[in-house]
Short mmCIF file of C-alpha atoms in Angstrom, two decimals:
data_model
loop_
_atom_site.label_atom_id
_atom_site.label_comp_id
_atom_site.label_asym_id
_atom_site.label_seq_id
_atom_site.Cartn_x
_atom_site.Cartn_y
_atom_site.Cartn_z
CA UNK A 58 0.00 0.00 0.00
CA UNK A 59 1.16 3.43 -0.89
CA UNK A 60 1.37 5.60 2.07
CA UNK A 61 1.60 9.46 2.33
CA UNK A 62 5.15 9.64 2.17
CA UNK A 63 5.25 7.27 -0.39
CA UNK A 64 3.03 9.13 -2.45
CA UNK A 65 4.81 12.09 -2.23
CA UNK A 66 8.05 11.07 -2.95
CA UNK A 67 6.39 9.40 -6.36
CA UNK A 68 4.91 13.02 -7.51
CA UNK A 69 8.03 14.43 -6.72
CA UNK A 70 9.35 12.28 -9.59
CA UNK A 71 6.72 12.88 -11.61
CA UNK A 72 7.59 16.57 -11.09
CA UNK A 73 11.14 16.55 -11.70
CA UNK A 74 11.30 15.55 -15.72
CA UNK A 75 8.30 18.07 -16.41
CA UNK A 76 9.70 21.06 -14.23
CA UNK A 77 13.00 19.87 -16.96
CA UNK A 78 11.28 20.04 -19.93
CA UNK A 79 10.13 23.58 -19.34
CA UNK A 80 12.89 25.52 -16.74
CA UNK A 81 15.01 25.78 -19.69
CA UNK A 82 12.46 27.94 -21.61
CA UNK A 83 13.84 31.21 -20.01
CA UNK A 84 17.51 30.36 -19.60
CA UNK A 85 17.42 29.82 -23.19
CA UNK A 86 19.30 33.79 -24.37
CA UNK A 87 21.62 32.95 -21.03
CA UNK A 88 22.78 29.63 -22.56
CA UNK A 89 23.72 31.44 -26.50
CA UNK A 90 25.62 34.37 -24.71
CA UNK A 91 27.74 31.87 -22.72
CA UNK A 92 28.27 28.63 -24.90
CA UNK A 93 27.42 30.35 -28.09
CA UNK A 94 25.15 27.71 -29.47
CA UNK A 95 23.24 29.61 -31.63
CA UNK A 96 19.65 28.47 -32.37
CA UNK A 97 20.16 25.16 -33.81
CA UNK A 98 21.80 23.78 -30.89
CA UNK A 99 19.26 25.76 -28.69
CA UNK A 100 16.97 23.54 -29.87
CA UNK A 101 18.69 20.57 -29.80
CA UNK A 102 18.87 21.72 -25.58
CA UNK A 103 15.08 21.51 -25.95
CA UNK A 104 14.50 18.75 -28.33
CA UNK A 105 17.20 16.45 -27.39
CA UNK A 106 15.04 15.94 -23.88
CA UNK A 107 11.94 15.98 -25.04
CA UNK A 108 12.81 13.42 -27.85
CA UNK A 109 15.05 10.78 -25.83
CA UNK A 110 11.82 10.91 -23.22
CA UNK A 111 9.28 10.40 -25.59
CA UNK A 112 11.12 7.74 -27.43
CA UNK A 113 11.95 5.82 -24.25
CA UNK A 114 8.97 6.26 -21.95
CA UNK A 115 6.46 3.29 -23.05
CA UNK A 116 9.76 1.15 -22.82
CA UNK A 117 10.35 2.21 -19.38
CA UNK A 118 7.28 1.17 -18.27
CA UNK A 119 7.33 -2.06 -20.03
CA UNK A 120 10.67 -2.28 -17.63
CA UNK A 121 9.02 -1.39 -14.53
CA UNK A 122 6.17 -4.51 -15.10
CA UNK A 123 9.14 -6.80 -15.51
CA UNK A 124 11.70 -6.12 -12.88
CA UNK A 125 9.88 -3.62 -10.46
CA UNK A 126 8.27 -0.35 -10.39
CA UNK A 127 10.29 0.65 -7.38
CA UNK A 128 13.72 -0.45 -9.02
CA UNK A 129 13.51 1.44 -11.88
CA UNK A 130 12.04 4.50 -10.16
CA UNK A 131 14.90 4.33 -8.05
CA UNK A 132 17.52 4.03 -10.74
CA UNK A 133 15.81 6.57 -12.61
CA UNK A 134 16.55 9.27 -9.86
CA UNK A 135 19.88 8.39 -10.06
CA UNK A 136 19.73 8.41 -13.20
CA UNK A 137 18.41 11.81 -13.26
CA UNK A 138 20.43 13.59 -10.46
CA UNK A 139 23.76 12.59 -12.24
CA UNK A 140 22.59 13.72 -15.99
CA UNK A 141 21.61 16.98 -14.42
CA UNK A 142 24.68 17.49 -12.60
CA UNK A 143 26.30 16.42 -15.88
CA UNK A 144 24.59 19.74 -17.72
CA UNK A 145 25.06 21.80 -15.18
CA UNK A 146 29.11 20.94 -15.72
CA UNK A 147 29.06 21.11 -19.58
CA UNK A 148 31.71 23.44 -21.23
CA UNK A 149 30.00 23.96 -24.59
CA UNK A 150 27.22 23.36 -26.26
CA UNK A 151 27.31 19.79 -27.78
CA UNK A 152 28.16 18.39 -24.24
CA UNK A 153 24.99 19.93 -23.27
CA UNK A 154 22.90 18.56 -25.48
CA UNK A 155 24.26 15.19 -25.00
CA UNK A 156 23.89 15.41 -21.67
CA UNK A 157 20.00 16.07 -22.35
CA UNK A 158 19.28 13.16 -24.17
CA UNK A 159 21.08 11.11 -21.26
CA UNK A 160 18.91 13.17 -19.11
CA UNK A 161 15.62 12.36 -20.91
CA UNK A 162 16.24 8.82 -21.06
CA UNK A 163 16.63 9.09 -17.06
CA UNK A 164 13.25 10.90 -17.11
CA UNK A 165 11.66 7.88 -19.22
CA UNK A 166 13.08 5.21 -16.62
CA UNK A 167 11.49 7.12 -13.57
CA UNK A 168 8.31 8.52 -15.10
CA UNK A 169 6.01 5.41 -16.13
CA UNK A 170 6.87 4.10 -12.79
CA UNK A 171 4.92 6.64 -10.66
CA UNK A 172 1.65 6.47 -12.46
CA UNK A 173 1.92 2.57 -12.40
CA UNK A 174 2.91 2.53 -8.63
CA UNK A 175 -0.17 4.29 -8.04
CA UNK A 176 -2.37 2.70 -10.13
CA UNK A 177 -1.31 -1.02 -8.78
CA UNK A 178 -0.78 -0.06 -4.86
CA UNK A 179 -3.90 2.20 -4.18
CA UNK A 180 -7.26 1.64 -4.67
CA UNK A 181 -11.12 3.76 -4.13
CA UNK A 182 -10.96 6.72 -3.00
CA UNK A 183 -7.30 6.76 -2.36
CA UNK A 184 -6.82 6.16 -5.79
CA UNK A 185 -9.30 8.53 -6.63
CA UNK A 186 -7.50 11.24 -4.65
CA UNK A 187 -3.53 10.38 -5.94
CA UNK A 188 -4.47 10.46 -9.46
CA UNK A 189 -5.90 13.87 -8.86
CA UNK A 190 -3.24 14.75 -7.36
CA UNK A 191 -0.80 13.37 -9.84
CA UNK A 192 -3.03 15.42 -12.41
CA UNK A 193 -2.14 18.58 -10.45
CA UNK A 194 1.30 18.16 -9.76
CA UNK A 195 1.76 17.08 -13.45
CA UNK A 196 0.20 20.37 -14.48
CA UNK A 197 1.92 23.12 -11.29
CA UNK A 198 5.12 21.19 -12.41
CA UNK A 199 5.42 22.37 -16.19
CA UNK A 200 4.15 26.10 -14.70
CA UNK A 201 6.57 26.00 -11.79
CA UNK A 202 9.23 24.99 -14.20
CA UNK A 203 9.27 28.27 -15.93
CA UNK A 204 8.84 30.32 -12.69
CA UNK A 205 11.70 28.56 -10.86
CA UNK A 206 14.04 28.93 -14.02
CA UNK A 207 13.52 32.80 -14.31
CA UNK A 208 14.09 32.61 -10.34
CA UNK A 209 17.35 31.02 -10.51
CA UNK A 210 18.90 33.00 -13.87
CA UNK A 211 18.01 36.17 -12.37
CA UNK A 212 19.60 34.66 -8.79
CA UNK A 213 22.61 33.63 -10.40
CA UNK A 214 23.85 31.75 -6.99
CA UNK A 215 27.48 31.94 -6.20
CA UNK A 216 27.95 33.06 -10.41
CA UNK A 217 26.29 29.89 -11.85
CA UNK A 218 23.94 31.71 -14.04
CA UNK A 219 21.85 29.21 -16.22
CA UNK A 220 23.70 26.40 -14.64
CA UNK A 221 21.60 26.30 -11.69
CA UNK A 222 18.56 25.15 -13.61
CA UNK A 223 20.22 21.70 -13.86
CA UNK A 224 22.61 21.78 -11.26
CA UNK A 225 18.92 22.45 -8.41
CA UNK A 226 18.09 18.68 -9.38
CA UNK A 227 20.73 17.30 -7.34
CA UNK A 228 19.83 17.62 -3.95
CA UNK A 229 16.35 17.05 -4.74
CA UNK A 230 17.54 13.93 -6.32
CA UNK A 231 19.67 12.56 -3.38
CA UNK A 232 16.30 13.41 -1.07
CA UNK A 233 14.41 11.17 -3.47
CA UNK A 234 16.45 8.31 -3.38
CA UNK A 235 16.80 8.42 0.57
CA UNK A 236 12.59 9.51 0.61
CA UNK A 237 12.09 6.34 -1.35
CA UNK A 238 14.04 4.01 -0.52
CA UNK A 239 12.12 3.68 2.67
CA UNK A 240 8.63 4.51 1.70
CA UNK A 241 7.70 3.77 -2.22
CA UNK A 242 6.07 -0.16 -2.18
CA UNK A 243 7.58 -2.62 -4.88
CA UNK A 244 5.00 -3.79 -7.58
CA UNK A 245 5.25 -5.80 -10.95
CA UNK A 246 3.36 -7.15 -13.45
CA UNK A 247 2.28 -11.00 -12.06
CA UNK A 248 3.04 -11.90 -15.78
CA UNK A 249 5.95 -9.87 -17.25
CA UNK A 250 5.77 -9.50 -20.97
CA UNK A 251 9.16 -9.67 -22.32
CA UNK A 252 10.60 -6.61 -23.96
CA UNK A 253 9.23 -6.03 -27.31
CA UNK A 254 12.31 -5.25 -30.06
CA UNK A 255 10.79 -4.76 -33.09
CA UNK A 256 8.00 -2.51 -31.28
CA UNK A 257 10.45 -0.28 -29.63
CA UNK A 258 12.67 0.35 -32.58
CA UNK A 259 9.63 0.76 -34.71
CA UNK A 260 8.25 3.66 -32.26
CA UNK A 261 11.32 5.04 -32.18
CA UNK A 262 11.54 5.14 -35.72
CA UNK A 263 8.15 6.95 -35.73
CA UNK A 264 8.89 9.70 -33.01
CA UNK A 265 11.83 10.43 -34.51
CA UNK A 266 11.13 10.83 -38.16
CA UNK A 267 8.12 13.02 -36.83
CA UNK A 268 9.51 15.27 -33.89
CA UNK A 269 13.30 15.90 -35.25
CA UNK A 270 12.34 17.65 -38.18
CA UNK A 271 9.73 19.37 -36.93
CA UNK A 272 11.80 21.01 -33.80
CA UNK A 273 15.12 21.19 -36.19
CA UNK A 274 14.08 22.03 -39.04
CA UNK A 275 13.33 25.82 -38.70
CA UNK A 276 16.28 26.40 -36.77
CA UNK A 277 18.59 24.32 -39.47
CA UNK A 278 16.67 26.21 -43.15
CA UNK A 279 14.34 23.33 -43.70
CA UNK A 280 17.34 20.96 -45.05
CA UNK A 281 16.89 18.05 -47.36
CA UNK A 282 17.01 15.15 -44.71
CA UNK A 283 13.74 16.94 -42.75
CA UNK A 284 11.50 16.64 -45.73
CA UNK A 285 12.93 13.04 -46.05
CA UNK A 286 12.46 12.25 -42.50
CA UNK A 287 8.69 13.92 -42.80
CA UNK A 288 8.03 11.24 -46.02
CA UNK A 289 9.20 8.13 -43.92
CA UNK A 290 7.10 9.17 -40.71
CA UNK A 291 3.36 7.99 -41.69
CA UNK A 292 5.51 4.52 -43.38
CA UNK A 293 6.76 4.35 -39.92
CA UNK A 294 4.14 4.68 -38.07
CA UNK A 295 2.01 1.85 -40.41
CA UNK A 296 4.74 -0.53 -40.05
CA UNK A 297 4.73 -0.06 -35.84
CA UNK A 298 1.36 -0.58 -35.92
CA UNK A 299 1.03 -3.50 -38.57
CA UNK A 300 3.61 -5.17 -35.92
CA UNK A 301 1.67 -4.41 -33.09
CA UNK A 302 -1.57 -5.84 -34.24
CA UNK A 303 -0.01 -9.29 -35.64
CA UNK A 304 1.89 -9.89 -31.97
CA UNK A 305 -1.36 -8.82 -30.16
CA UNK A 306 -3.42 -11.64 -32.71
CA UNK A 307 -0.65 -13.75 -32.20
CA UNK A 308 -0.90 -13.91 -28.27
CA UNK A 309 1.83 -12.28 -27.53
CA UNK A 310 1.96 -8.78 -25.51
CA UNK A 311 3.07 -5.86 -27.95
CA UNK A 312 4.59 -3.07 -26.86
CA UNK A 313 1.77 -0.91 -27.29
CA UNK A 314 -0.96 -3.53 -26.95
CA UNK A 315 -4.20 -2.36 -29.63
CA UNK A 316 -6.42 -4.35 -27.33
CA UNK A 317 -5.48 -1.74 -24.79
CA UNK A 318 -6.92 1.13 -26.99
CA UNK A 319 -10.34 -0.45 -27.44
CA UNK A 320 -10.52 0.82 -23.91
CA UNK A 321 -13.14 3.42 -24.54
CA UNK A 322 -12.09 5.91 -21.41
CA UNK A 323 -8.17 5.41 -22.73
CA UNK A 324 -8.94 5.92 -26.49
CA UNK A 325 -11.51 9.08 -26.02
CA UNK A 326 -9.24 10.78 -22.91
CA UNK A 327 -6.04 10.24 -25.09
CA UNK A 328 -7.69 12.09 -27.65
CA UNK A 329 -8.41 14.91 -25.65
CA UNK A 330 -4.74 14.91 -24.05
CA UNK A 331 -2.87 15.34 -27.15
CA UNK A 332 -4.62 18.75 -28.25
CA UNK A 333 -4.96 19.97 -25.16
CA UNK A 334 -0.60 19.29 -24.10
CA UNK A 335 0.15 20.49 -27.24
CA UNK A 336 -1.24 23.92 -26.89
CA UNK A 337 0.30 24.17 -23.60
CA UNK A 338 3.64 23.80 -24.28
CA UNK A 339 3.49 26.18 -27.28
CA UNK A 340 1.80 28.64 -25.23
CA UNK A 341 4.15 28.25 -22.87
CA UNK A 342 7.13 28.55 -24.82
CA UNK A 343 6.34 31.13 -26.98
CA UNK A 344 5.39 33.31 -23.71
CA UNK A 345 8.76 33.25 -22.53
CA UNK A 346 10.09 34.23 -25.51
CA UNK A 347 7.86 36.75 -26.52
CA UNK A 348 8.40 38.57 -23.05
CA UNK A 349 11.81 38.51 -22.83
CA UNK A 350 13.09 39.47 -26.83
CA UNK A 351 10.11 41.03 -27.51
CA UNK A 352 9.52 43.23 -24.21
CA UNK A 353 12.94 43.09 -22.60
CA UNK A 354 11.54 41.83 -19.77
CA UNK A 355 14.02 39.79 -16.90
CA UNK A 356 13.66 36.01 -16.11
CA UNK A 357 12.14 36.58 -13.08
CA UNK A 358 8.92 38.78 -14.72
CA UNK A 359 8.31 36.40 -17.26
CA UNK A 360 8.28 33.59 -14.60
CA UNK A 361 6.12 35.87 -12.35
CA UNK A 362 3.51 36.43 -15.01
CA UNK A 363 2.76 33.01 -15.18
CA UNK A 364 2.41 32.75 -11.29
CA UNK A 365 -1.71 33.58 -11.74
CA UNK A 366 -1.98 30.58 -14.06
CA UNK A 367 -0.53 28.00 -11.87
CA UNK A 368 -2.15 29.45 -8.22
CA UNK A 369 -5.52 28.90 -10.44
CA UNK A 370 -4.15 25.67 -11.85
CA UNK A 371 -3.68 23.99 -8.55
CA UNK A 372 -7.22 25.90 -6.97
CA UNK A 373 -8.91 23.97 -10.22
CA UNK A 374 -6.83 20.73 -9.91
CA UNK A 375 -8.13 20.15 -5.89
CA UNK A 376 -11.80 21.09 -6.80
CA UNK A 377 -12.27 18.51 -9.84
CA UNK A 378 -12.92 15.23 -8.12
CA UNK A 379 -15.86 17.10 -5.95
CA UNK A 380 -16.50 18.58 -9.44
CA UNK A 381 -16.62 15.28 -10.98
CA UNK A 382 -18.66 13.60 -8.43
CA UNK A 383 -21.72 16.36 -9.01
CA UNK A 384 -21.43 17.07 -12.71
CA UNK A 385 -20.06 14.08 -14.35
CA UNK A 386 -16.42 14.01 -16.38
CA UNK A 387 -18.37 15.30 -19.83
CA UNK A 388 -19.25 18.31 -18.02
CA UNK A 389 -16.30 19.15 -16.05
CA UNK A 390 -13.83 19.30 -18.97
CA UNK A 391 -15.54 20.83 -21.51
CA UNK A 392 -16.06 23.85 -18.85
CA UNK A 393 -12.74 23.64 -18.57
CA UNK A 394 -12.03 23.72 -22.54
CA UNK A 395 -14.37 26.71 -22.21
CA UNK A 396 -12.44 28.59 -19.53
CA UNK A 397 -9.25 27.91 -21.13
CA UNK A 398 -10.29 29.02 -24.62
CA UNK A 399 -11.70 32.73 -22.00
CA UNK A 400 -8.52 32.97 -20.44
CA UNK A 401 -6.81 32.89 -23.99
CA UNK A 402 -8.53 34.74 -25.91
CA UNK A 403 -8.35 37.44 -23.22
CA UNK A 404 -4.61 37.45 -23.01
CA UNK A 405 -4.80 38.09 -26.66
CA UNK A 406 -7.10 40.95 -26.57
CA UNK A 407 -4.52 42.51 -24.34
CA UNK A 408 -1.13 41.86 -26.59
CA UNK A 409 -3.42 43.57 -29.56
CA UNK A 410 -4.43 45.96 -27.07
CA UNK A 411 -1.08 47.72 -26.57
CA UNK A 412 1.59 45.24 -26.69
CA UNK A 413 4.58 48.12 -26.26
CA UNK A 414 3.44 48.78 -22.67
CA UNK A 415 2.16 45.82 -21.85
CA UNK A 416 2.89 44.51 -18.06
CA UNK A 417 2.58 41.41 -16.04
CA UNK A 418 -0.10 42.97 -14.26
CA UNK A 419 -2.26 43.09 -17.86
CA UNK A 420 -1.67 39.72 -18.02
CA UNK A 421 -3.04 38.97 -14.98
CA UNK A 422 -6.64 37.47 -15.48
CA UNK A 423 -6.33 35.95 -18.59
CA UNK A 424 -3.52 33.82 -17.27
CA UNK A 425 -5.80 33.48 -14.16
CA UNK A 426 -8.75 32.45 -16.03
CA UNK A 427 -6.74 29.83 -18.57
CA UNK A 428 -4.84 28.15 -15.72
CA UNK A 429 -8.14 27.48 -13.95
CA UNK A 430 -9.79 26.13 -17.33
CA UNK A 431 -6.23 23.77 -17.89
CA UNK A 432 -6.69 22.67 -13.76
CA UNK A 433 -9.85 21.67 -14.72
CA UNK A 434 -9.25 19.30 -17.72
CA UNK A 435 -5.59 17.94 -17.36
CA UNK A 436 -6.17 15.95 -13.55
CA UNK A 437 -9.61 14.81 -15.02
CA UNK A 438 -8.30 13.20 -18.06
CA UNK A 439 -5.10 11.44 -16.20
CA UNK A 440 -8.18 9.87 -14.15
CA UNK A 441 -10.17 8.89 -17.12
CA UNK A 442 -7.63 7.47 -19.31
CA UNK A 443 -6.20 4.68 -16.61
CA UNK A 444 -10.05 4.37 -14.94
CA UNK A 445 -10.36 1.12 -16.90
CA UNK A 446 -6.49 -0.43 -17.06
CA UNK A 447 -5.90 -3.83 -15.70
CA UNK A 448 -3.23 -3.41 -12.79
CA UNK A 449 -1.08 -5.95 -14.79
CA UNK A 450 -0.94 -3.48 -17.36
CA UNK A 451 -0.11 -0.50 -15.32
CA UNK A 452 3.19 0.41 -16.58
CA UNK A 453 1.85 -0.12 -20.61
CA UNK A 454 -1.11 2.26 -19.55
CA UNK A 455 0.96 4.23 -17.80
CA UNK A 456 3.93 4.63 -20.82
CA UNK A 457 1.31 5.06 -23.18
CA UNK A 458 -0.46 7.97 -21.47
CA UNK A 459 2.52 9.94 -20.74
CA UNK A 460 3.86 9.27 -24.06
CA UNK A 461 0.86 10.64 -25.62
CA UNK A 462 1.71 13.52 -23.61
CA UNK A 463 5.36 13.88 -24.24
CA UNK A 464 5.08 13.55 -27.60
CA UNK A 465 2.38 16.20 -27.43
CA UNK A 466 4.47 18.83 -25.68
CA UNK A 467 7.81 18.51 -28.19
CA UNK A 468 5.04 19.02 -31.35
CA UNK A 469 3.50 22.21 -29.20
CA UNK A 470 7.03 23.88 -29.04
CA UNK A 471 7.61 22.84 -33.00
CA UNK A 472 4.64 23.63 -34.19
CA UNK A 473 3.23 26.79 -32.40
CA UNK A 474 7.00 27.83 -31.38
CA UNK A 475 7.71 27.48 -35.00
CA UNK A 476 4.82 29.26 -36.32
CA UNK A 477 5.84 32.03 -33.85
CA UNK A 478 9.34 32.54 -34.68
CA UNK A 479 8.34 32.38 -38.66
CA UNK A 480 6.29 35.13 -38.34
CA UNK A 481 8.01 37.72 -35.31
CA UNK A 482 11.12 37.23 -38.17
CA UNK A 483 8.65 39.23 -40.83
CA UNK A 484 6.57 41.12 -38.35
CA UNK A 485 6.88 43.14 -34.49
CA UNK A 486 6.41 40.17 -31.68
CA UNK A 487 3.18 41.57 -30.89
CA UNK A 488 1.54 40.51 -33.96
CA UNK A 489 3.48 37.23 -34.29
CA UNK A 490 2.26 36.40 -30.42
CA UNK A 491 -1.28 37.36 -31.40
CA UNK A 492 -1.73 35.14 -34.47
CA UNK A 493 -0.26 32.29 -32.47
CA UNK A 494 -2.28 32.50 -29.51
CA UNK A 495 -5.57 32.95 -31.81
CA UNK A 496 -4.19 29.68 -33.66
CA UNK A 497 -3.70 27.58 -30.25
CA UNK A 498 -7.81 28.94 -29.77
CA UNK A 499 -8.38 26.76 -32.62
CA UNK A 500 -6.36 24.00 -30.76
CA UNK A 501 -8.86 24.65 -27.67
CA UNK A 502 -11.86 24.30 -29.65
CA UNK A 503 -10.83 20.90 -31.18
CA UNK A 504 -10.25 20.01 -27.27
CA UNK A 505 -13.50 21.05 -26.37
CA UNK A 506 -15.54 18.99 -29.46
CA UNK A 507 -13.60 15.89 -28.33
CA UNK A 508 -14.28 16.50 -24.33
CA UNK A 509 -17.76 15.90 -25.42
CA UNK A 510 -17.65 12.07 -26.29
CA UNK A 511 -16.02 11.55 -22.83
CA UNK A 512 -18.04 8.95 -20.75
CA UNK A 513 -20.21 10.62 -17.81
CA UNK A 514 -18.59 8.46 -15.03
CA UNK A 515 -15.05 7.37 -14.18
CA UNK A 516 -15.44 3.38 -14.63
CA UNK A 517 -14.03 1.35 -11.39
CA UNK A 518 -12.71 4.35 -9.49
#
């Protein structure tokens, strides 16, 4: 059984790999002055993470079913604390960005496991509650992560500058290890599937061909091998799935089973999840950007202005389960959707408005008002989509939700970062940050049409 402790040592390392995938968002101009990367390799710093976790995580949970969820958290933390402490150290750029892939693959080994630990160790309305909580910790952690970097490069402690960012996981490593070596519960699969080759290499075929060109290739002039790698994706991505459904009819356990997806809570709530992280993690990238080259604002302003959004976040994320309990899942994320789609529309209106003296005080409600509509959705759909899972297929669920999700953020900061970029390079920042926040309101209203074929209820919660 997963105690208190327990639990909270597992959402801390659920926290650490998203707080990761954002902090660097605002260190970003501090890493070209000193290492000058210049902005191929300062997306590499980005994408290198984002792609060796995506890549990885539905293996790591397959891991974590086979030789324990506890193991493999643990190692992961190691794992982690020594790839961060390995970017803190780097002396240029490509050292950096190696160490972020190490540092992603870390993230994949711990990740699955918390979900899975949860999902196989608690049960009713403890299970109820940790998910939700997991849901809101998932969602303060990619806020916080911005916030905390813009705290720390504007700190600069004892002259480490943007070092910090990385070097900060550490300690909070070590305390994981100790916090869970005495508290987090060892579960595995009763039936351990054995690890699935031609699946995993397939996958990784697929993630790459899609998310390397599309984070590179405005940054690198949109070379030859990106429209190449584009061509070979949707081949890719047939041939994973032709292999998946033959060892699924043949009996044995794929890596991503297609049984699992006739699951109609999974199916329908990853749906929703892959619109709705993908327009987060454009938005949030492209805020950070816009306010510091486009306003000249310091780290710490740009993290403060996204303060409202995750104090509403978390308010949201602790009223949904009473929420769900009266209205029903297909009401409570669609209001969400609708809140969301408020809070950005508003924050729009007030770039257009008079984006040369614009403040973090203007941004105030509509970052207020879209962090309460995200708190609403994001710990509500974590819920739905493992509600039906079989405990023996906790770590699959588990890879394949947070995958979904991975995935989702690296195409939000190609797409909508890209989009952004392209157009503040032929235009002022103002207009560039306007057209892509009335594009990601497109990307809210697609999440709110598919929040409506959610089921009512949460099945067997």
């Amino acid at each position: 059984m997963l105690g208190a402790l327990g639990l909270f040592t597992v959402l801390l390392g659920a926290a650490l790999p998203l707080v990761d995938f954002f902090i660097v968002n605002v260190a970003l101009p501090t890493i070209d002055h000193d290492l000058a990367a210049g902005p191929a390799l300062l997306e590499l710093v980005v994408a290198g993470y984002g792609l060796a976790y995506a890549v990885l995580l539905v293996l790591g949970g397959r891991l974590g079913d086979r030789f324990g969820r506890r193991r493999l958290f643990l190692g992961g933390m190691a794992a982690f604390g020594l790839t961060s402490l390995a970017c803190g150290l780097a002396p240029d750029a490509w050292t950096l960005v190696g160490a972020r892939v190490a540092q992603g693959a870390a993230a994949a080994l711990m990740l699955p496991q918390v979900l899975a630990t949860i999902h196989s160790s608690t049960s009713g309305a403890r299970h109820a509650r940790a998910l939700s909580l997991y849901g809101a910790t998932a969602g303060l952690a990619m806020v916080a992560g911005q916030i905390l970097g813009g705290v720390l490069v504007a700190a600069d402690v004892a002259g480490s500058g943007w070092r910090s960012i990385f070097l900060v996981n550490v300690p909070v490593a070590v305390a994981g290890l100790v916090l869970g070596a005495r508290s987090v519960p060892e579960t595995r699969s009763d039936r351990p599937a054995p690890v699935d080759l031609p699946g995993t290499l397939l996958l990784a075929v697929a993630l790459l061909t899609l998310l390397a060109p599309l984070t590179e290739g405005r940054a690198a002039g949109w070379p030859l091998w990106t429209w190449v790698a584009l061509g070979v994706f949707p081949f890719a991505a047939a041939v994973f799935w032709w292999v998946e459904v033959r060892a699924d009819r043949a009996g044995r356990t794929p890596l991503v089973p297609p049984s699992l997806l006739r699951l109609v809570s999974l199916r329908r709530g990853l749906a929703v999840v892959l619109p709705l992280s993908l327009g987060f993690s454009g938005f949030m990238f492209v805020v950070a950007i816009a306010l510091q080259q486009g306003l000249a604002m310091g780290a710490i302003a740009s993290g403060l202005a996204l303060v409202p959004m995750a104090l509403a976040f978390f308010g949201a994320s602790l009223a949904g389960p009473r929420l769900i309990r009266r209205w029903g899942a297909t009401r409570v994320v669609p209001v969400g959707a609708l809140a969301q789609g408020l809070g950005i529309g508003l924050i729009a209106w007030t770039v257009w408005r008079d984006w040369a003296g614009l403040s973090v005080g203007d941004l105030l409600p509509g970052m207020a008002i879209a962090g309460l509509g995200q708190g609403l959705q994001l710990p509500v759909l974590f819920r739905l989509v493992l509600s039906e899972v079989p405990p023996a297929q906790a770590g699959v669920g588990s890879g394949v939700m947070v995958t979904t999700q991975q995935s989702a953020l690296a195409l939000g900061v190609a797409t909508l970062g890209s989009l952004f970029l392209s157009l503040a390079g032929s235009a002022d920042m103002g207009s560039a940050l306007v057209t892509t926040l009335l594009v990601q309101l497109g990307v809210v209203v697609l999440t709110l049409l598919l929040s409506l074929r959610l089921p009512r209820t949460l099945p067997n919660d």
